mmCIF file with all atom_site columns, C-alpha atoms in Angstrom:
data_model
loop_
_atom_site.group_PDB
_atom_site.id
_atom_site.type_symbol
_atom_site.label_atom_id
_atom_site.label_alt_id
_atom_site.label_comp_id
_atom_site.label_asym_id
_atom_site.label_entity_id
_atom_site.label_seq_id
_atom_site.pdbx_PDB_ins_code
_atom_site.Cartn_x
_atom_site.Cartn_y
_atom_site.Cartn_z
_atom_site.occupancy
_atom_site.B_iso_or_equiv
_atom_site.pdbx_formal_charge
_atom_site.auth_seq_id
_atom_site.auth_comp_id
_atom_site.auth_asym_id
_atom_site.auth_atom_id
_atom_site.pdbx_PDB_model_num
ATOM 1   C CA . UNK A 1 1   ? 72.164  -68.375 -179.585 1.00 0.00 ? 25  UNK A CA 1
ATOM 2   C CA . UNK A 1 2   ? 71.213  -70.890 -176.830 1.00 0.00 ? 26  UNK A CA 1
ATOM 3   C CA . UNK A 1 3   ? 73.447  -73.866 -176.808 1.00 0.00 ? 27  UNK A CA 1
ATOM 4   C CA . UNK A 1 4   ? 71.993  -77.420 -177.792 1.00 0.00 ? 28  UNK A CA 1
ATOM 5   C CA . UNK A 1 5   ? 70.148  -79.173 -174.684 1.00 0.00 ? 29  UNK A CA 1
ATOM 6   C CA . UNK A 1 6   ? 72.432  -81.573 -172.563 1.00 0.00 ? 30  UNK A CA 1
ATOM 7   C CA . UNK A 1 7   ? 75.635  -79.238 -173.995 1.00 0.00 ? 31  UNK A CA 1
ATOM 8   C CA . UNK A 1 8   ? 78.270  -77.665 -171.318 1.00 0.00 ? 32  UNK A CA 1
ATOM 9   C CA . UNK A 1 9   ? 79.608  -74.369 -172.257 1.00 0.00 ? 33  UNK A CA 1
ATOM 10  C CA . UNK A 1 10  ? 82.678  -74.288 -174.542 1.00 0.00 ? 34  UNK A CA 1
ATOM 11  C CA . UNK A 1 11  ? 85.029  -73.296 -171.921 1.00 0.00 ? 35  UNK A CA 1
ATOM 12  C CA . UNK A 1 12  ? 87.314  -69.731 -173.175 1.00 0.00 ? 36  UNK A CA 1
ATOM 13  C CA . UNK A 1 13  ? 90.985  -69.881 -174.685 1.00 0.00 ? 37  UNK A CA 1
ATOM 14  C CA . UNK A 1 14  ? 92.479  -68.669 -171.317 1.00 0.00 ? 38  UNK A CA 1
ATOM 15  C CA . UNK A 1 15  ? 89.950  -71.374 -168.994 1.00 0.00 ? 39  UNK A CA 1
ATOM 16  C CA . UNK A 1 16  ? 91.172  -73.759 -171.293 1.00 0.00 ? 40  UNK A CA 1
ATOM 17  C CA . UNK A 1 17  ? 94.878  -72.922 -170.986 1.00 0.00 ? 41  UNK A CA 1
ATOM 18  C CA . UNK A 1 18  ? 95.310  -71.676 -167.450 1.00 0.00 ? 42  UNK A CA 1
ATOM 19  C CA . UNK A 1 19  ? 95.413  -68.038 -166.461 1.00 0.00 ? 43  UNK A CA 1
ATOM 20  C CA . UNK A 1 20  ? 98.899  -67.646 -168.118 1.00 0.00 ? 44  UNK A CA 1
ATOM 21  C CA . UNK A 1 21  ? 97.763  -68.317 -171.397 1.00 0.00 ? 45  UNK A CA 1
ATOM 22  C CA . UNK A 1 22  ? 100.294 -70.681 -172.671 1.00 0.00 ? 46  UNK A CA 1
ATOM 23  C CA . UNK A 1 23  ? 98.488  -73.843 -172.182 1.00 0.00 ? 47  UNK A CA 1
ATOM 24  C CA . UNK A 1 24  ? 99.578  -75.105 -168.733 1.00 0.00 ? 48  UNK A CA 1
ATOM 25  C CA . UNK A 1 25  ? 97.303  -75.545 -166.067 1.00 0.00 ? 49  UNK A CA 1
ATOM 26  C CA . UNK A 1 26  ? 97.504  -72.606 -163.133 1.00 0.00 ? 50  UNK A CA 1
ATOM 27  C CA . UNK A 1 27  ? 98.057  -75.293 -160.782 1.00 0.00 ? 51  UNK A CA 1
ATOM 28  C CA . UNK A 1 28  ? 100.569 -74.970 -157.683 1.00 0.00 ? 52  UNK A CA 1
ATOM 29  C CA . UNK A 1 29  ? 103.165 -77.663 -158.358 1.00 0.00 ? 53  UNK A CA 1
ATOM 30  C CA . UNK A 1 30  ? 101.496 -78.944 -161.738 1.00 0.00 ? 54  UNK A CA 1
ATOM 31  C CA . UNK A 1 31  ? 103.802 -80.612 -164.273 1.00 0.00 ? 55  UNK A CA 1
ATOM 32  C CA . UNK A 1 32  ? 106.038 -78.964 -166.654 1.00 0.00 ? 56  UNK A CA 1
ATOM 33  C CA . UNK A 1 33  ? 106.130 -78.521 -170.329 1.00 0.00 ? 57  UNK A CA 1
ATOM 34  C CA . UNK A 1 34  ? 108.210 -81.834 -170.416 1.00 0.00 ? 58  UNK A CA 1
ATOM 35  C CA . UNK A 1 35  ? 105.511 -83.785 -168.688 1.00 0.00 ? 59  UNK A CA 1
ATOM 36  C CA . UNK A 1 36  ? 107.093 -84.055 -164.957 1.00 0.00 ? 60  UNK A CA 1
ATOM 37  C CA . UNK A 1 37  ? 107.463 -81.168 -161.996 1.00 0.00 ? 61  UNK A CA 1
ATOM 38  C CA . UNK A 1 38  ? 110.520 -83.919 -160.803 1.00 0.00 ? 62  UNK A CA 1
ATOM 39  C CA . UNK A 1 39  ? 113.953 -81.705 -161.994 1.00 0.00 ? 63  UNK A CA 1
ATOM 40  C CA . UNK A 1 40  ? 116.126 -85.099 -162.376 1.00 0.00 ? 64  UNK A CA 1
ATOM 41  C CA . UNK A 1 41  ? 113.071 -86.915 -164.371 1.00 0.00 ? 65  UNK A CA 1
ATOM 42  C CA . UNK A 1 42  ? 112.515 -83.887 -166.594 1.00 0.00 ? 66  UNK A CA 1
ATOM 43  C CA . UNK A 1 43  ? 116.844 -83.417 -166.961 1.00 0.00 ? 67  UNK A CA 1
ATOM 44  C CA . UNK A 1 44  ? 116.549 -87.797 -168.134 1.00 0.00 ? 68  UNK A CA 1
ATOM 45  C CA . UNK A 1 45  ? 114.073 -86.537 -170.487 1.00 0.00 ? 69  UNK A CA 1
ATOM 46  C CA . UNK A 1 46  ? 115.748 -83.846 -171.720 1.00 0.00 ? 70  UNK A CA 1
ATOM 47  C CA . UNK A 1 47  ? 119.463 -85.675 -172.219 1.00 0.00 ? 71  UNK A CA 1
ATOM 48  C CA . UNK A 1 48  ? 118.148 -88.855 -173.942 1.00 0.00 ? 72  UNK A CA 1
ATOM 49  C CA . UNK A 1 49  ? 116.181 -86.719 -176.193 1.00 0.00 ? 73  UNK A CA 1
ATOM 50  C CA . UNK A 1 50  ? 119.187 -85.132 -176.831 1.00 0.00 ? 74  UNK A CA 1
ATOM 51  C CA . UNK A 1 51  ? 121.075 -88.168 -177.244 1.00 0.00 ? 75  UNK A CA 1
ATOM 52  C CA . UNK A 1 52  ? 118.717 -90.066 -179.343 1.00 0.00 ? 76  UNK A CA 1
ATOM 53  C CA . UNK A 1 53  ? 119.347 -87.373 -181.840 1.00 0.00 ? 77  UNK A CA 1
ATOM 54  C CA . UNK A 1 54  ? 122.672 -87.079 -181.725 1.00 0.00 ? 78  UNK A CA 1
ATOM 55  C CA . UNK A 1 55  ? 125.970 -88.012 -179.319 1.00 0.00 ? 79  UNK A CA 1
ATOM 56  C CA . UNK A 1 56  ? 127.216 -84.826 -176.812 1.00 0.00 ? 80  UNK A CA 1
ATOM 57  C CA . UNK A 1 57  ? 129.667 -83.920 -174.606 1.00 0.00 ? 81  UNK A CA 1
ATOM 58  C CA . UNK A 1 58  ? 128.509 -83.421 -170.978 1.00 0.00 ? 82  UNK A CA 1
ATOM 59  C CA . UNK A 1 59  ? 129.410 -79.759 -171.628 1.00 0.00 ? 83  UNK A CA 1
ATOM 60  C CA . UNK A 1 60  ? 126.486 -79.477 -174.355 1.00 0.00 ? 84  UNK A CA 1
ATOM 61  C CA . UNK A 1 61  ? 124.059 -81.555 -172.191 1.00 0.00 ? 85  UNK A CA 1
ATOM 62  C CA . UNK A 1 62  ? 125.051 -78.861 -169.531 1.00 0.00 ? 86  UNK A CA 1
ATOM 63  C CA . UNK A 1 63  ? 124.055 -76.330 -171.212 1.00 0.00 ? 87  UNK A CA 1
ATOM 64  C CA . UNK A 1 64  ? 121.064 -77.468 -172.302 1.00 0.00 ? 88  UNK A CA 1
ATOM 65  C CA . UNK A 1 65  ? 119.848 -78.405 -169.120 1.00 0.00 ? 89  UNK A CA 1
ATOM 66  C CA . UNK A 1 66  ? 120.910 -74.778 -168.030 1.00 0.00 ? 90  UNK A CA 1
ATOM 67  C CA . UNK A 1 67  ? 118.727 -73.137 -170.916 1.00 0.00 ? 91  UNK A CA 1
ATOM 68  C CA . UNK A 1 68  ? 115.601 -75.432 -169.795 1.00 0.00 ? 92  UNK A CA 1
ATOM 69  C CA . UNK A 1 69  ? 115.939 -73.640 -166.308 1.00 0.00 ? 93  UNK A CA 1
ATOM 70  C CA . UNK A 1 70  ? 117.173 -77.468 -164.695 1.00 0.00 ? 94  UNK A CA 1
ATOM 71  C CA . UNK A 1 71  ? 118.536 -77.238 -161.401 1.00 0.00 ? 95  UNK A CA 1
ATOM 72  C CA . UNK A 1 72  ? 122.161 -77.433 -160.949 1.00 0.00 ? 96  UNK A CA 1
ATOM 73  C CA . UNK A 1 73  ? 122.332 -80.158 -158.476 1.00 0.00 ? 97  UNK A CA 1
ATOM 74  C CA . UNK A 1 74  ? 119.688 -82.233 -160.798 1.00 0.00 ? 98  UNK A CA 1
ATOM 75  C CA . UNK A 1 75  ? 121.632 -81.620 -163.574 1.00 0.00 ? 99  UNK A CA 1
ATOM 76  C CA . UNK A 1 76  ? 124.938 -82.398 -162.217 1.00 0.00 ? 100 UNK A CA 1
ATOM 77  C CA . UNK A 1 77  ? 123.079 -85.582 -160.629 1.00 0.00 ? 101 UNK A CA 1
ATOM 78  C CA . UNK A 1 78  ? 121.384 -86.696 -163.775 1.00 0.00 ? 102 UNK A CA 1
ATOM 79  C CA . UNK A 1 79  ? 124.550 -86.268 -165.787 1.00 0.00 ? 103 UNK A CA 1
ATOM 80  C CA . UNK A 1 80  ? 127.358 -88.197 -162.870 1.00 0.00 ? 104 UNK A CA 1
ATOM 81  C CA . UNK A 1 81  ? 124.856 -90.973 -163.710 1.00 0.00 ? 105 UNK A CA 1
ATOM 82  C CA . UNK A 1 82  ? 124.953 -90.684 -167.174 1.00 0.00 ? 106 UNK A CA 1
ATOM 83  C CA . UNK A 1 83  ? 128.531 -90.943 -167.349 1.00 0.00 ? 107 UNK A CA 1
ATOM 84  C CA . UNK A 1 84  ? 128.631 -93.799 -164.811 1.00 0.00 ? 108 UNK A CA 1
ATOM 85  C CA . UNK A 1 85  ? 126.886 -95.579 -167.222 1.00 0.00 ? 109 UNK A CA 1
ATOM 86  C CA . UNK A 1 86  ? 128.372 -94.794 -170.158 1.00 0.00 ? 110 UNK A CA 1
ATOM 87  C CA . UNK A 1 87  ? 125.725 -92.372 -172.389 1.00 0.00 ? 111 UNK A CA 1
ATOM 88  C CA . UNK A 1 88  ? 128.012 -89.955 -171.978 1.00 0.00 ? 112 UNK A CA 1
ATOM 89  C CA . UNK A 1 89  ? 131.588 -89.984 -172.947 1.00 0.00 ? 113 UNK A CA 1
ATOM 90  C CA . UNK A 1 90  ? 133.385 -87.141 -173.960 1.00 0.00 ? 114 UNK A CA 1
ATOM 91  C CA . UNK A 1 91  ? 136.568 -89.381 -174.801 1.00 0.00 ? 115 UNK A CA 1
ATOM 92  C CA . UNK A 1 92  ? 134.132 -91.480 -176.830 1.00 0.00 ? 116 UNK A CA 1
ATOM 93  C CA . UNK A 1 93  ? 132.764 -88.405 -178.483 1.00 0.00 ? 117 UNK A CA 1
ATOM 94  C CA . UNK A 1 94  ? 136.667 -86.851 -179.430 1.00 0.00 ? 118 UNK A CA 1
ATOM 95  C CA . UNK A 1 95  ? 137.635 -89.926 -181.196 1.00 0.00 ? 119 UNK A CA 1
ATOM 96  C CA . UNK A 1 96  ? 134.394 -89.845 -183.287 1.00 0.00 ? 120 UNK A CA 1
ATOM 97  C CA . UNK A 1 97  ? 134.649 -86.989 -184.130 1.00 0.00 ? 121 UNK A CA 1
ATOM 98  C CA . UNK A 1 98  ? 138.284 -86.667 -185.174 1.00 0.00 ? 122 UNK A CA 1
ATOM 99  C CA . UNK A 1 99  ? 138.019 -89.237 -187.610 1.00 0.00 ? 123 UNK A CA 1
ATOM 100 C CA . UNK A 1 100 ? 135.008 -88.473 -188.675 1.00 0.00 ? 124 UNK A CA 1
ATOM 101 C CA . UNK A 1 101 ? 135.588 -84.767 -189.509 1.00 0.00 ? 125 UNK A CA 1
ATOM 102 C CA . UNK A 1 102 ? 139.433 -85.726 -190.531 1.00 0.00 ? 126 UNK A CA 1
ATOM 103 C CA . UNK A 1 103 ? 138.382 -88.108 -193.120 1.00 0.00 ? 127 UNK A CA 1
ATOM 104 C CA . UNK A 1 104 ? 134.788 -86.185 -194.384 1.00 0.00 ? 128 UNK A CA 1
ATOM 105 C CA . UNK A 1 105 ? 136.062 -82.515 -194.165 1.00 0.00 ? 129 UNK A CA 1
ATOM 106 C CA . UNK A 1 106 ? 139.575 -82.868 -194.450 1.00 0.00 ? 130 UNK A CA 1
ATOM 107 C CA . UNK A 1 107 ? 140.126 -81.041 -191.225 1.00 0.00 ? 131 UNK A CA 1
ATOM 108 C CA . UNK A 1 108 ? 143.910 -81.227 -189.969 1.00 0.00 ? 132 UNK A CA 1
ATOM 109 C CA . UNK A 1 109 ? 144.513 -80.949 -186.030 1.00 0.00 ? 133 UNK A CA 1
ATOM 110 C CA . UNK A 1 110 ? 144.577 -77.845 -185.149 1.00 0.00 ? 134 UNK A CA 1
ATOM 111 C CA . UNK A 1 111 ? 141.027 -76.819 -186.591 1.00 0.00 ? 135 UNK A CA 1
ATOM 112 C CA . UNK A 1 112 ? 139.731 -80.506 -184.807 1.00 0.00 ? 136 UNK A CA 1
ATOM 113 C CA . UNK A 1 113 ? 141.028 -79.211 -181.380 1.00 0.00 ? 137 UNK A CA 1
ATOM 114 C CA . UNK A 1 114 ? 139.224 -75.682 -182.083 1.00 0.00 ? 138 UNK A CA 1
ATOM 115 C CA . UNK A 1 115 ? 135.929 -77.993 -182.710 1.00 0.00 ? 139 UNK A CA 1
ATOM 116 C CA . UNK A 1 116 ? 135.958 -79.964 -180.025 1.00 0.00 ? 140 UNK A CA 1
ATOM 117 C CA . UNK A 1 117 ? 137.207 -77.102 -177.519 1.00 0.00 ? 141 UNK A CA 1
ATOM 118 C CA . UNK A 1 118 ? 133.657 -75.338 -178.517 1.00 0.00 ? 142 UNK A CA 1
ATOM 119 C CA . UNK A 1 119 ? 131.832 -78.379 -177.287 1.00 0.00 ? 143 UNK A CA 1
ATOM 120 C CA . UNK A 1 120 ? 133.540 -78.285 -173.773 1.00 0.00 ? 144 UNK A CA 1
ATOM 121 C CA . UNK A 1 121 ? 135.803 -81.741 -174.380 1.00 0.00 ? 145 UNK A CA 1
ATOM 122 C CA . UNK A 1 122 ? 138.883 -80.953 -172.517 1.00 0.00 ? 146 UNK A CA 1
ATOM 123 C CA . UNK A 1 123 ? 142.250 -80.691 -173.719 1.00 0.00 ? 147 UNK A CA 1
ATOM 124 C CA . UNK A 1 124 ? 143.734 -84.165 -172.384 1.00 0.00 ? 148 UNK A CA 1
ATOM 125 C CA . UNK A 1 125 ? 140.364 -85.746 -174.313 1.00 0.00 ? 149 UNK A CA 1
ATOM 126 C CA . UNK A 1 126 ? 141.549 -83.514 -177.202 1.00 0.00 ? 150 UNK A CA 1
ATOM 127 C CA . UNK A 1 127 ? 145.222 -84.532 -177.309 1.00 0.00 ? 151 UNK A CA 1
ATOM 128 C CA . UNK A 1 128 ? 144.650 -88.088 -177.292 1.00 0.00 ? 152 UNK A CA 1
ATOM 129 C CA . UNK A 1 129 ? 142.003 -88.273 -179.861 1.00 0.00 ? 153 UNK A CA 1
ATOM 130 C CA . UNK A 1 130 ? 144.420 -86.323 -182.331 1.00 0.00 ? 154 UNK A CA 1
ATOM 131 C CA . UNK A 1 131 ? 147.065 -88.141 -181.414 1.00 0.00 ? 155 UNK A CA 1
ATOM 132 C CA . UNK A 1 132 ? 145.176 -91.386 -182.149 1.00 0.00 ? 156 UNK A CA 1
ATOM 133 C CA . UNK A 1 133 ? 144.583 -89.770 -185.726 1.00 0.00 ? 157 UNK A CA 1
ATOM 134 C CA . UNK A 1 134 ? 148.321 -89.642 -186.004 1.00 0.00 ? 158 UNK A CA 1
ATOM 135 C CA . UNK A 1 135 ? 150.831 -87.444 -188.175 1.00 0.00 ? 159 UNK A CA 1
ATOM 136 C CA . UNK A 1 136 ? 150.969 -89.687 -191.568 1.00 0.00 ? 160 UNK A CA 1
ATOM 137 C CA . UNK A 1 137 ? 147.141 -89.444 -191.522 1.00 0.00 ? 161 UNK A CA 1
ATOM 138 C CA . UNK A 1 138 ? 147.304 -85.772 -191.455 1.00 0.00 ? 162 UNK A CA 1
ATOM 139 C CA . UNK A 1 139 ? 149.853 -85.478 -194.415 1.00 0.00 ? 163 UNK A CA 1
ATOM 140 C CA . UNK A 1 140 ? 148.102 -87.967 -196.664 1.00 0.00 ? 164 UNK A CA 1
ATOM 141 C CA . UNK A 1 141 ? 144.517 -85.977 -196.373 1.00 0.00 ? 165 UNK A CA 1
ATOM 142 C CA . UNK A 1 142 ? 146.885 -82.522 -196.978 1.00 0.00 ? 166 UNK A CA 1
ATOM 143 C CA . UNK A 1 143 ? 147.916 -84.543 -200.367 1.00 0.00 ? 167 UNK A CA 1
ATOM 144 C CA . UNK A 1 144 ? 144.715 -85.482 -200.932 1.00 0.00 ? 168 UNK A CA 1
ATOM 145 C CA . UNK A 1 145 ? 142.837 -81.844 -201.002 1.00 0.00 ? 169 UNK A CA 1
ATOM 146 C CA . UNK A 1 146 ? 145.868 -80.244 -203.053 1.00 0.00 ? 170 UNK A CA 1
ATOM 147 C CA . UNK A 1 147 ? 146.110 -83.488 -206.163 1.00 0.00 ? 171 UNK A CA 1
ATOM 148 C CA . UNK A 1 148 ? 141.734 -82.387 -205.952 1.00 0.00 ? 172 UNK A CA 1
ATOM 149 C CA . UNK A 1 149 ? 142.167 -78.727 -206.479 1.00 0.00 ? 173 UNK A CA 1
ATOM 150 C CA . UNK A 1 150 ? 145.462 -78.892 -208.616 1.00 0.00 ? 174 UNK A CA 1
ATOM 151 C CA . UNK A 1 151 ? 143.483 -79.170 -211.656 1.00 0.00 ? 175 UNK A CA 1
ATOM 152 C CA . UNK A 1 152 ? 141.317 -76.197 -211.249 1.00 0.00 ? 176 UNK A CA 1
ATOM 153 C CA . UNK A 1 153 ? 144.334 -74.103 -210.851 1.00 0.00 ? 177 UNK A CA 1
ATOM 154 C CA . UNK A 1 154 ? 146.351 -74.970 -214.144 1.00 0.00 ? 178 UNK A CA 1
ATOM 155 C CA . UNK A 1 155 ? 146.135 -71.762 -216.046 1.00 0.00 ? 179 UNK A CA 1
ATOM 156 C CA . UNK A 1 156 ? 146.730 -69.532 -213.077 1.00 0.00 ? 180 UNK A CA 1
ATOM 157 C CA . UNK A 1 157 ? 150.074 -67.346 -212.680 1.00 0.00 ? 181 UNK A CA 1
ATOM 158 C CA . UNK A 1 158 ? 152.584 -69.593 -210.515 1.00 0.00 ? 182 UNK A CA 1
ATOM 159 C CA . UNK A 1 159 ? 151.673 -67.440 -207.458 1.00 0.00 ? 183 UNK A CA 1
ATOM 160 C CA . UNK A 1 160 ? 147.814 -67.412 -207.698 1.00 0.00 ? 184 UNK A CA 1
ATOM 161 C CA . UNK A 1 161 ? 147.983 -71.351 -207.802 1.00 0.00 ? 185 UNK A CA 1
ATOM 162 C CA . UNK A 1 162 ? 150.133 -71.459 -204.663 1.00 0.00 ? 186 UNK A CA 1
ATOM 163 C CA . UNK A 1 163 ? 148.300 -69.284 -202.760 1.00 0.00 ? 187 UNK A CA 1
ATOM 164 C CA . UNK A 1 164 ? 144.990 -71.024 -203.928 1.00 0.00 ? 188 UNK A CA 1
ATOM 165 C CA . UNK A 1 165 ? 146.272 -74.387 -202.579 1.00 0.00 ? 189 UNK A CA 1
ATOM 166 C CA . UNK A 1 166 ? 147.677 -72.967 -199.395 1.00 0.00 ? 190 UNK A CA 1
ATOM 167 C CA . UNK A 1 167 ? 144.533 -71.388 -198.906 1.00 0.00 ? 191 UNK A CA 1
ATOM 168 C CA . UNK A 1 168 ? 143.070 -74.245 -199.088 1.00 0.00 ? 192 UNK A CA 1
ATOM 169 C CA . UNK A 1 169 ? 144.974 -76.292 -196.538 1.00 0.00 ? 193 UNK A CA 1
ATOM 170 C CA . UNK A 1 170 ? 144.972 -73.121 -194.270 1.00 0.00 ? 194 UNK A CA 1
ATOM 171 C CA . UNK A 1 171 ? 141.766 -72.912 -193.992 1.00 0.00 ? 195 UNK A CA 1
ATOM 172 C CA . UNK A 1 172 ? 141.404 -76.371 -192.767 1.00 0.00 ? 196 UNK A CA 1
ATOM 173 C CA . UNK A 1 173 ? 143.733 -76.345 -190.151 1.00 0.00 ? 197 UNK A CA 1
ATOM 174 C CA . UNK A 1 174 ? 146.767 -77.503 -191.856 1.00 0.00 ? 198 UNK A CA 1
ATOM 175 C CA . UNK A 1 175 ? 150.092 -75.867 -190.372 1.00 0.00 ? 199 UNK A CA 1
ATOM 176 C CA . UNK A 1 176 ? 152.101 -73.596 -192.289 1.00 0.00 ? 200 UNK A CA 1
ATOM 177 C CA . UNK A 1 177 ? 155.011 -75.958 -192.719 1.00 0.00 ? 201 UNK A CA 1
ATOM 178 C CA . UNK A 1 178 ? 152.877 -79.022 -194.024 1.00 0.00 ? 202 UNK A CA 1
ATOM 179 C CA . UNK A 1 179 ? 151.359 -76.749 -196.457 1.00 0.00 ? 203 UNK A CA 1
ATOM 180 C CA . UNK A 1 180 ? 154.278 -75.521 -197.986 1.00 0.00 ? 204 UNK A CA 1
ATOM 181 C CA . UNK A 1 181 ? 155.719 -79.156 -198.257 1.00 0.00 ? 205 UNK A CA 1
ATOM 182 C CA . UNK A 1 182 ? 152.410 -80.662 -200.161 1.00 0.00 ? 206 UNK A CA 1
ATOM 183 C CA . UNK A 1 183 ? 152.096 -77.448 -201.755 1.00 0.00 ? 207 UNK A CA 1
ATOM 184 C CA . UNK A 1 184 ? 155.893 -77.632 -203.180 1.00 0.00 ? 208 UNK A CA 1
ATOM 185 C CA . UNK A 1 185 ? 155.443 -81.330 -203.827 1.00 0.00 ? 209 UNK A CA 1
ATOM 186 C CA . UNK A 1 186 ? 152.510 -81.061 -205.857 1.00 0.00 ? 210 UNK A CA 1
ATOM 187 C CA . UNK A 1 187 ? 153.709 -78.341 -208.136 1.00 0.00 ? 211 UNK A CA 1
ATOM 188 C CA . UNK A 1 188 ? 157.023 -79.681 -208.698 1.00 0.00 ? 212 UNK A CA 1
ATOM 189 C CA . UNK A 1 189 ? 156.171 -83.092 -209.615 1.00 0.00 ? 213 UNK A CA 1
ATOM 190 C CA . UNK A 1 190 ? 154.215 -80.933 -212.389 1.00 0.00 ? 214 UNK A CA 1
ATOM 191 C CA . UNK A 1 191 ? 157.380 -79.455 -213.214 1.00 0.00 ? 215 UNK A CA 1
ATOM 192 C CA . UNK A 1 192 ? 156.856 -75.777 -211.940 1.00 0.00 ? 216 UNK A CA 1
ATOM 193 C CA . UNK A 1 193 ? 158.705 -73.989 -210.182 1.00 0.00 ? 217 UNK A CA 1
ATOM 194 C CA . UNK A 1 194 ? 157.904 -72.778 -206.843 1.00 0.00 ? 218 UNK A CA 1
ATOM 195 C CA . UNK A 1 195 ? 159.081 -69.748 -205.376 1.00 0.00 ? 219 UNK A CA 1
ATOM 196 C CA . UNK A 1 196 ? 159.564 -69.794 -201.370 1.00 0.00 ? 220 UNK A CA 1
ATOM 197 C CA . UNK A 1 197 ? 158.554 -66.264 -200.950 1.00 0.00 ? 221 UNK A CA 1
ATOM 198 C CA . UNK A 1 198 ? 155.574 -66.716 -201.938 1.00 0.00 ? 222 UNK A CA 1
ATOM 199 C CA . UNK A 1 199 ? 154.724 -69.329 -198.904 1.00 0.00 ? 223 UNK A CA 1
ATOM 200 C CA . UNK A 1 200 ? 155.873 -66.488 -196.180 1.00 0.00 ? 224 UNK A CA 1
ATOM 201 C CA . UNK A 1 201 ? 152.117 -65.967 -194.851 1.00 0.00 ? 225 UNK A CA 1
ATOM 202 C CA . UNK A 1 202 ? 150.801 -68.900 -195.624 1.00 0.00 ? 226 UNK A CA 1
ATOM 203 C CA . UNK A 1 203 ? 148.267 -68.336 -192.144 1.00 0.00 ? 227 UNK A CA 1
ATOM 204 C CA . UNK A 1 204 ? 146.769 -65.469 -194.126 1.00 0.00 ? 228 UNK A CA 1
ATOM 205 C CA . UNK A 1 205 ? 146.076 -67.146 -197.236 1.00 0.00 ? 229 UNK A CA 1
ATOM 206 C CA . UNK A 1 206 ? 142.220 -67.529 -197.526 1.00 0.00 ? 230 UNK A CA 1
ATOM 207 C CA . UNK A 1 207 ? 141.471 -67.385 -200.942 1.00 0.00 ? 231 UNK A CA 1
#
């Protein structure tokens, strides 16, 4: 049918999204899918995207400039100036997220430092922001997640209940020797007896 007088052509799918098909131009040196063919404009982009979503380390801003295909020097120079001033902060970011994770998960030390080791904060960073959390914080939270589950247990042979609480503290981090004290303390101010053997693997108890 003959188009309507005046009327261009509809251009195709592919004229309309360059000869690769995916909707960008086949243009030497056109932009790229984030709007700019400059590496260090399109890495800004990229990070305070990131950023506005959520805090990172510089490790995970790394890597995501590294998945985007970013050059390394751009990256590296995008991110020196981000930590200049102050967006990024991987000191910043351990403290956070120690106490945040501490108090909302009930995560002891030893799982934070596995956290924070998977997002590329280093182990100085690490050992201060644990160390800020401090050792009666730690033992009060362990209290805290057996007195919860101590209920749910009553019932249970004496050795299901203590692994069921030492499971429970294991699995958050807590070391085997704090578990068996809050563990111990718990039961026995409930009058039960507790029988040490039964705390010999407490790293294995997952239940």
């Amino acid at each position: 049918m003959a188009s309507r007088k005046g009327r261009a052509p509809r251009a195709s799918r592919t004229e309309r999204a360059g000869s690769d098909g995916r909707g960008a131009p086949d243009v030497p040196g056109a932009a790229d899918h984030d709007g700019t063919a400059d590496p260090e404009a399109r890495a800004r982009q990229i990070c305070l995207r990131l950023l506005t979503l959520a805090p990172r380390t510089r490790a995970q801003l790394a890597g995501a400039l590294r998945d985007r295909g970013v050059p390394d020097d751009a990256a590296h120079a995008v991110l020196d100036r981000f930590a200049d001033v102050g967006l990024i902060d991987d000191a910043a970011f351990a403290r956070a997220w120690v106490e945040s994770r501490h108090y909302s998960r009930g995560l002891a030390g030893r799982a934070l430092r596995a956290e924070l080791r998977q997002r590329g904060v280093g182990d100085d960073q690490i050992r201060d922001a644990i160390e800020d959390l401090g050792p009666d914080a730690e033992v009060a939270t362990a209290r805290r997640l057996v007195d919860r589950k101590l209920m749910s247990t009553r019932g249970l042979p004496p050795e299901a209940r203590i692994r069921r609480l030492a499971g429970t503290l294991a699995r958050k981090g807590y070391p085997p020797g704090l578990a068996f004290r809050v563990v111990r303390e718990a039961l026995e101010t409930e009058g039960a007896e507790v029988d040490e053997s039964c705390l010999d693997d407490l790293d294995n108890y997952t239940e």
